[in-house]
mmCIF file of C-alpha atoms in Angstrom:
data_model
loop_
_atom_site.group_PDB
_atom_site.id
_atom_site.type_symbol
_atom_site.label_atom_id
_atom_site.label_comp_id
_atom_site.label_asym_id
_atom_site.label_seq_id
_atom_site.Cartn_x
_atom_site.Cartn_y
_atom_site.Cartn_z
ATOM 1 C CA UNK A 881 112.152 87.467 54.338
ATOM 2 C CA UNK A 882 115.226 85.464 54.769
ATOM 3 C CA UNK A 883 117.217 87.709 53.098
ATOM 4 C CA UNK A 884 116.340 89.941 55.354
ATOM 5 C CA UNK A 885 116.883 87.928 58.259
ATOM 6 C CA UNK A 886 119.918 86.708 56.882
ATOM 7 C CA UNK A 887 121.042 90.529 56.337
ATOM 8 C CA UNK A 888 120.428 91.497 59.652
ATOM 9 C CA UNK A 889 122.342 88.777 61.205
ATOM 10 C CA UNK A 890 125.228 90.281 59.332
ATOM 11 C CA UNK A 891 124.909 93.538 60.061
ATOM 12 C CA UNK A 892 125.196 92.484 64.113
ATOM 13 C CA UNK A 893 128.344 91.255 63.687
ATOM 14 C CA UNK A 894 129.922 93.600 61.591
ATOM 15 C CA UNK A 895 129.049 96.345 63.144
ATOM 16 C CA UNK A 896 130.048 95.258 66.836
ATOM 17 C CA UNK A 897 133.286 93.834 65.443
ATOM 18 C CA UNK A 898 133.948 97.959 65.063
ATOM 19 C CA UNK A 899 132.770 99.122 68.270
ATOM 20 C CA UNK A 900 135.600 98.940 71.020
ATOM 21 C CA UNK A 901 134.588 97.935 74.560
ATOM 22 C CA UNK A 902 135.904 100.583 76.279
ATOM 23 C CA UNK A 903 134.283 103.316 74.501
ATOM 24 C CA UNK A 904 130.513 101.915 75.253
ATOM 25 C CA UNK A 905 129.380 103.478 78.646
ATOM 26 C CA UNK A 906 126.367 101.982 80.377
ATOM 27 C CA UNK A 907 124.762 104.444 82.662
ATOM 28 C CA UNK A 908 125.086 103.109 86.334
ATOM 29 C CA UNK A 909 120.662 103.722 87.761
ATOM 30 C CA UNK A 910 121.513 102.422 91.062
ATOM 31 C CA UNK A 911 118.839 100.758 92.975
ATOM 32 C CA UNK A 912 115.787 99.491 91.751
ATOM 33 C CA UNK A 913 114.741 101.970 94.925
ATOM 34 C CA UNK A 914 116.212 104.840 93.466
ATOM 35 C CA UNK A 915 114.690 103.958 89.273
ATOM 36 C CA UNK A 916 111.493 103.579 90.632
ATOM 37 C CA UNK A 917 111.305 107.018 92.337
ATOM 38 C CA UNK A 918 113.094 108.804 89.367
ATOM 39 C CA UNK A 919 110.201 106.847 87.469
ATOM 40 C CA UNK A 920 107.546 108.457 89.931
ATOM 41 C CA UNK A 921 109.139 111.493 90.349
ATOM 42 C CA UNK A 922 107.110 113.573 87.709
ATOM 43 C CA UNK A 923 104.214 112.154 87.676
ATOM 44 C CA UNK A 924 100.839 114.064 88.933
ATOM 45 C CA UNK A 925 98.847 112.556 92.116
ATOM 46 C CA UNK A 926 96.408 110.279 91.492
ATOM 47 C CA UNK A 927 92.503 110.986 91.883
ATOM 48 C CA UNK A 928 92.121 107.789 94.591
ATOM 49 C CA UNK A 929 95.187 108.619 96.766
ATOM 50 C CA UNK A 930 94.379 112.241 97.294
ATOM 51 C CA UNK A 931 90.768 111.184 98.404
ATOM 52 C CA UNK A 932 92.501 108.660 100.662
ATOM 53 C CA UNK A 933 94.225 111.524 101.700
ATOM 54 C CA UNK A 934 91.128 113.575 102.727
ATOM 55 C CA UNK A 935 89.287 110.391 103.996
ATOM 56 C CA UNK A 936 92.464 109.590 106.395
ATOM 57 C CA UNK A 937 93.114 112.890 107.102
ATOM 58 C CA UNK A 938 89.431 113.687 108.336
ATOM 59 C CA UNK A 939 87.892 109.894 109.374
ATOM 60 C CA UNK A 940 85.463 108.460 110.430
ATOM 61 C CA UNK A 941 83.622 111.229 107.686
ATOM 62 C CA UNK A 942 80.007 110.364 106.183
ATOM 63 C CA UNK A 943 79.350 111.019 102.378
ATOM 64 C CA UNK A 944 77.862 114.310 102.575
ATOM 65 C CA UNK A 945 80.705 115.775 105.080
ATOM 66 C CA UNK A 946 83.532 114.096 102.107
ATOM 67 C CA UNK A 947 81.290 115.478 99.511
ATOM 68 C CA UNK A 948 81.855 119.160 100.605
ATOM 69 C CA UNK A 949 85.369 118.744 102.002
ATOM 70 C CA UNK A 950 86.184 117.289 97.993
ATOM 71 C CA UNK A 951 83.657 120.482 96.832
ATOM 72 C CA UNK A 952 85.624 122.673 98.677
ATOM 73 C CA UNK A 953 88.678 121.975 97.690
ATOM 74 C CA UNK A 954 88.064 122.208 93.680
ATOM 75 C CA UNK A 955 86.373 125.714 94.448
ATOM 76 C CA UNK A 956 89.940 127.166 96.040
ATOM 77 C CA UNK A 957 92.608 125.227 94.032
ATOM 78 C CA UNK A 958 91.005 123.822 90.219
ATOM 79 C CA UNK A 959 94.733 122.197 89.800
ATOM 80 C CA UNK A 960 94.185 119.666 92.343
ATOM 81 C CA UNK A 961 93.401 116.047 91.543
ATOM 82 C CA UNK A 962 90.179 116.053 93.335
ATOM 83 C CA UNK A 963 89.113 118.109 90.123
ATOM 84 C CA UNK A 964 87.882 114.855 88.274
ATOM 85 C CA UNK A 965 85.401 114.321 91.563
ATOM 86 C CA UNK A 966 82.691 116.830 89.800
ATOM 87 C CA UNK A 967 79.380 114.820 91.384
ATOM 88 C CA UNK A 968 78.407 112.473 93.835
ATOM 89 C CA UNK A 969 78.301 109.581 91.286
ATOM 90 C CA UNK A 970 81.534 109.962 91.022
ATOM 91 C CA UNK A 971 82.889 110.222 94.536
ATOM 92 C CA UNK A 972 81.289 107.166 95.039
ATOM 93 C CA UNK A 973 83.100 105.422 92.183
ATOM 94 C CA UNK A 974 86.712 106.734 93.459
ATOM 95 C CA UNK A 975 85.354 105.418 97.286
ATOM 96 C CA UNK A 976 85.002 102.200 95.455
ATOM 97 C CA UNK A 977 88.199 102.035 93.979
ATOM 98 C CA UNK A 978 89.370 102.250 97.368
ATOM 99 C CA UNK A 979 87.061 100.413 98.975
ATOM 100 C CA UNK A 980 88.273 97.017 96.516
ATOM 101 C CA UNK A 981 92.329 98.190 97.269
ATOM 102 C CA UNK A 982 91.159 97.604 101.191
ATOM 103 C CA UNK A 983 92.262 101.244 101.957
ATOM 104 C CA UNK A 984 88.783 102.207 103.332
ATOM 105 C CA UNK A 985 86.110 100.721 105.180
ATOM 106 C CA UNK A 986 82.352 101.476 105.798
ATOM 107 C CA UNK A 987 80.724 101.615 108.937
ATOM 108 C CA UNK A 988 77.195 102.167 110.126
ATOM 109 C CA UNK A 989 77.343 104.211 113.051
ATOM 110 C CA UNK A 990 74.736 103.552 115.899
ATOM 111 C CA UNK A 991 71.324 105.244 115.579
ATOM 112 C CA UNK A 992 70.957 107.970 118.119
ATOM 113 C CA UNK A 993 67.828 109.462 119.091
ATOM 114 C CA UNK A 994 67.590 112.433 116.559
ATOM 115 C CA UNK A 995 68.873 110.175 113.717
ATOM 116 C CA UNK A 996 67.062 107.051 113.431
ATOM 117 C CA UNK A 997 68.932 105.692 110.299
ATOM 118 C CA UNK A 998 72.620 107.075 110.026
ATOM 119 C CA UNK A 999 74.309 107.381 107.411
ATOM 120 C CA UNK A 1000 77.438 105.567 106.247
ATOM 121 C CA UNK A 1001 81.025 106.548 107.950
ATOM 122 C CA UNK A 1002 83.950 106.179 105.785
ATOM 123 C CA UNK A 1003 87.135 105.446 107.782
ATOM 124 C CA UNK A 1004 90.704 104.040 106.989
ATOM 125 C CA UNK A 1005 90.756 101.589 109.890
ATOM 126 C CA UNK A 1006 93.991 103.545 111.827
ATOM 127 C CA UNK A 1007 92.842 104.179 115.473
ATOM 128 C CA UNK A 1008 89.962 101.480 115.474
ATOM 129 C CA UNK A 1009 91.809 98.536 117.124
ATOM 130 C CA UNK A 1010 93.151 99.109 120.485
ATOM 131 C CA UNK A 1011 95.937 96.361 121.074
ATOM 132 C CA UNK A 1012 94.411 94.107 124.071
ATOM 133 C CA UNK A 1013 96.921 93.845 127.289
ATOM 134 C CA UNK A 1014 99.227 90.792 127.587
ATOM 135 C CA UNK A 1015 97.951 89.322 130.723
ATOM 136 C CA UNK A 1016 100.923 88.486 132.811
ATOM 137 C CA UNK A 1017 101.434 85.618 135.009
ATOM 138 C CA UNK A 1018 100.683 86.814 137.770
ATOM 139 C CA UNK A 1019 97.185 88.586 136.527
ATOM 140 C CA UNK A 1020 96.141 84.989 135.274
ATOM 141 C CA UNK A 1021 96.936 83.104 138.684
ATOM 142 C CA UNK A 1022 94.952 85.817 140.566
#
C-alpha cells in the first residue's frame, strides 16, 4: 500500500513537470447562473411542478375537478409528466409533496345550501390577500 502511495506521488510530479502551462485550456462556464441552466436544460419536467402548474393555472379547484383536468390531460398527450398521476391515491401524494414545499394550500369553502359539507379547494395562495390601504394622515385625524 505504500508503495503504491509512494508510486503515485511520483507519478504527479513527473508527469506535470512535462505538461507546459500554456498548452492546458480550462473551459471558461461563466456564471454559476448560466451552469446551472445548462445543468437544467435537458432535463424532463417534474411530476409536482406540472401539477402546480394545473393547480395555479385553474385555482381555487377541488379534488374531483384536478382529478379530471390531470385525467384529461394523460388521455390527449401520454408524454406528459402528469402520466405518473394514474389514480387518486396518487394525486393526493403529489398534492402532498406540494402541500410540505408550501406551494399549495387547502381551504374549506363555506357550506351553501345544496352542499352541506364541501369539499376541499386546492389553491396556490396568489389573489387571496388584498394589500390593506395605507391610511393617510389626514384619513386618521378625521
Amino acid at each position: 500500500m505504500l508503495r503504491r502511495c509512494a508510486r503515485w506521488a511520483r507519478s504527479i510530479f513527473t508527469d506535470a513537470a512535462t505538461v507546459d502551462a500554456e498548452s492546458v485550456s480550462v473551459p471558461k462556464l461563466g456564471t454559476a447562473k448560466e451552469r446551472r441552466a445548462a445543468r437544467y436544460a435537458n432535463r424532463p419536467e417534474s411530476t409536482s411542478h406540472a401539477l402546480y402548474k394545473v393547480v395555479a393555472a385553474s385555482a381555487p379547484i377541488t379534488f374531483g375537478d384536478l382529478r379530471s383536468i390531470v385525467n384529461k390531460a394523460n388521455e390527449e398527450d401520454p408524454g406528459t409528466p402528469l402520466m405518473k398521476i394514474a389514480s387518486g391515491k396518487k394525486l393526493k401524494l403529489f398534492i402532498d409533496v406540494l402541500k410540505r414545499q408550501h406551494k399549495v394550500w387547502t381551504l374549506r369553502p363555506a357550506p351553501t345550501p345544496e352542499c352541506k359539507h364541501p369539499r376541499f379547494v386546492y389553491h396556490t395562495g396568489k389573489g387571496l390577500h388584498k394589500p390593506v390601504p395605507k391610511q393617510t394622515a389626514q384619513g386618521a385625524d378625521s
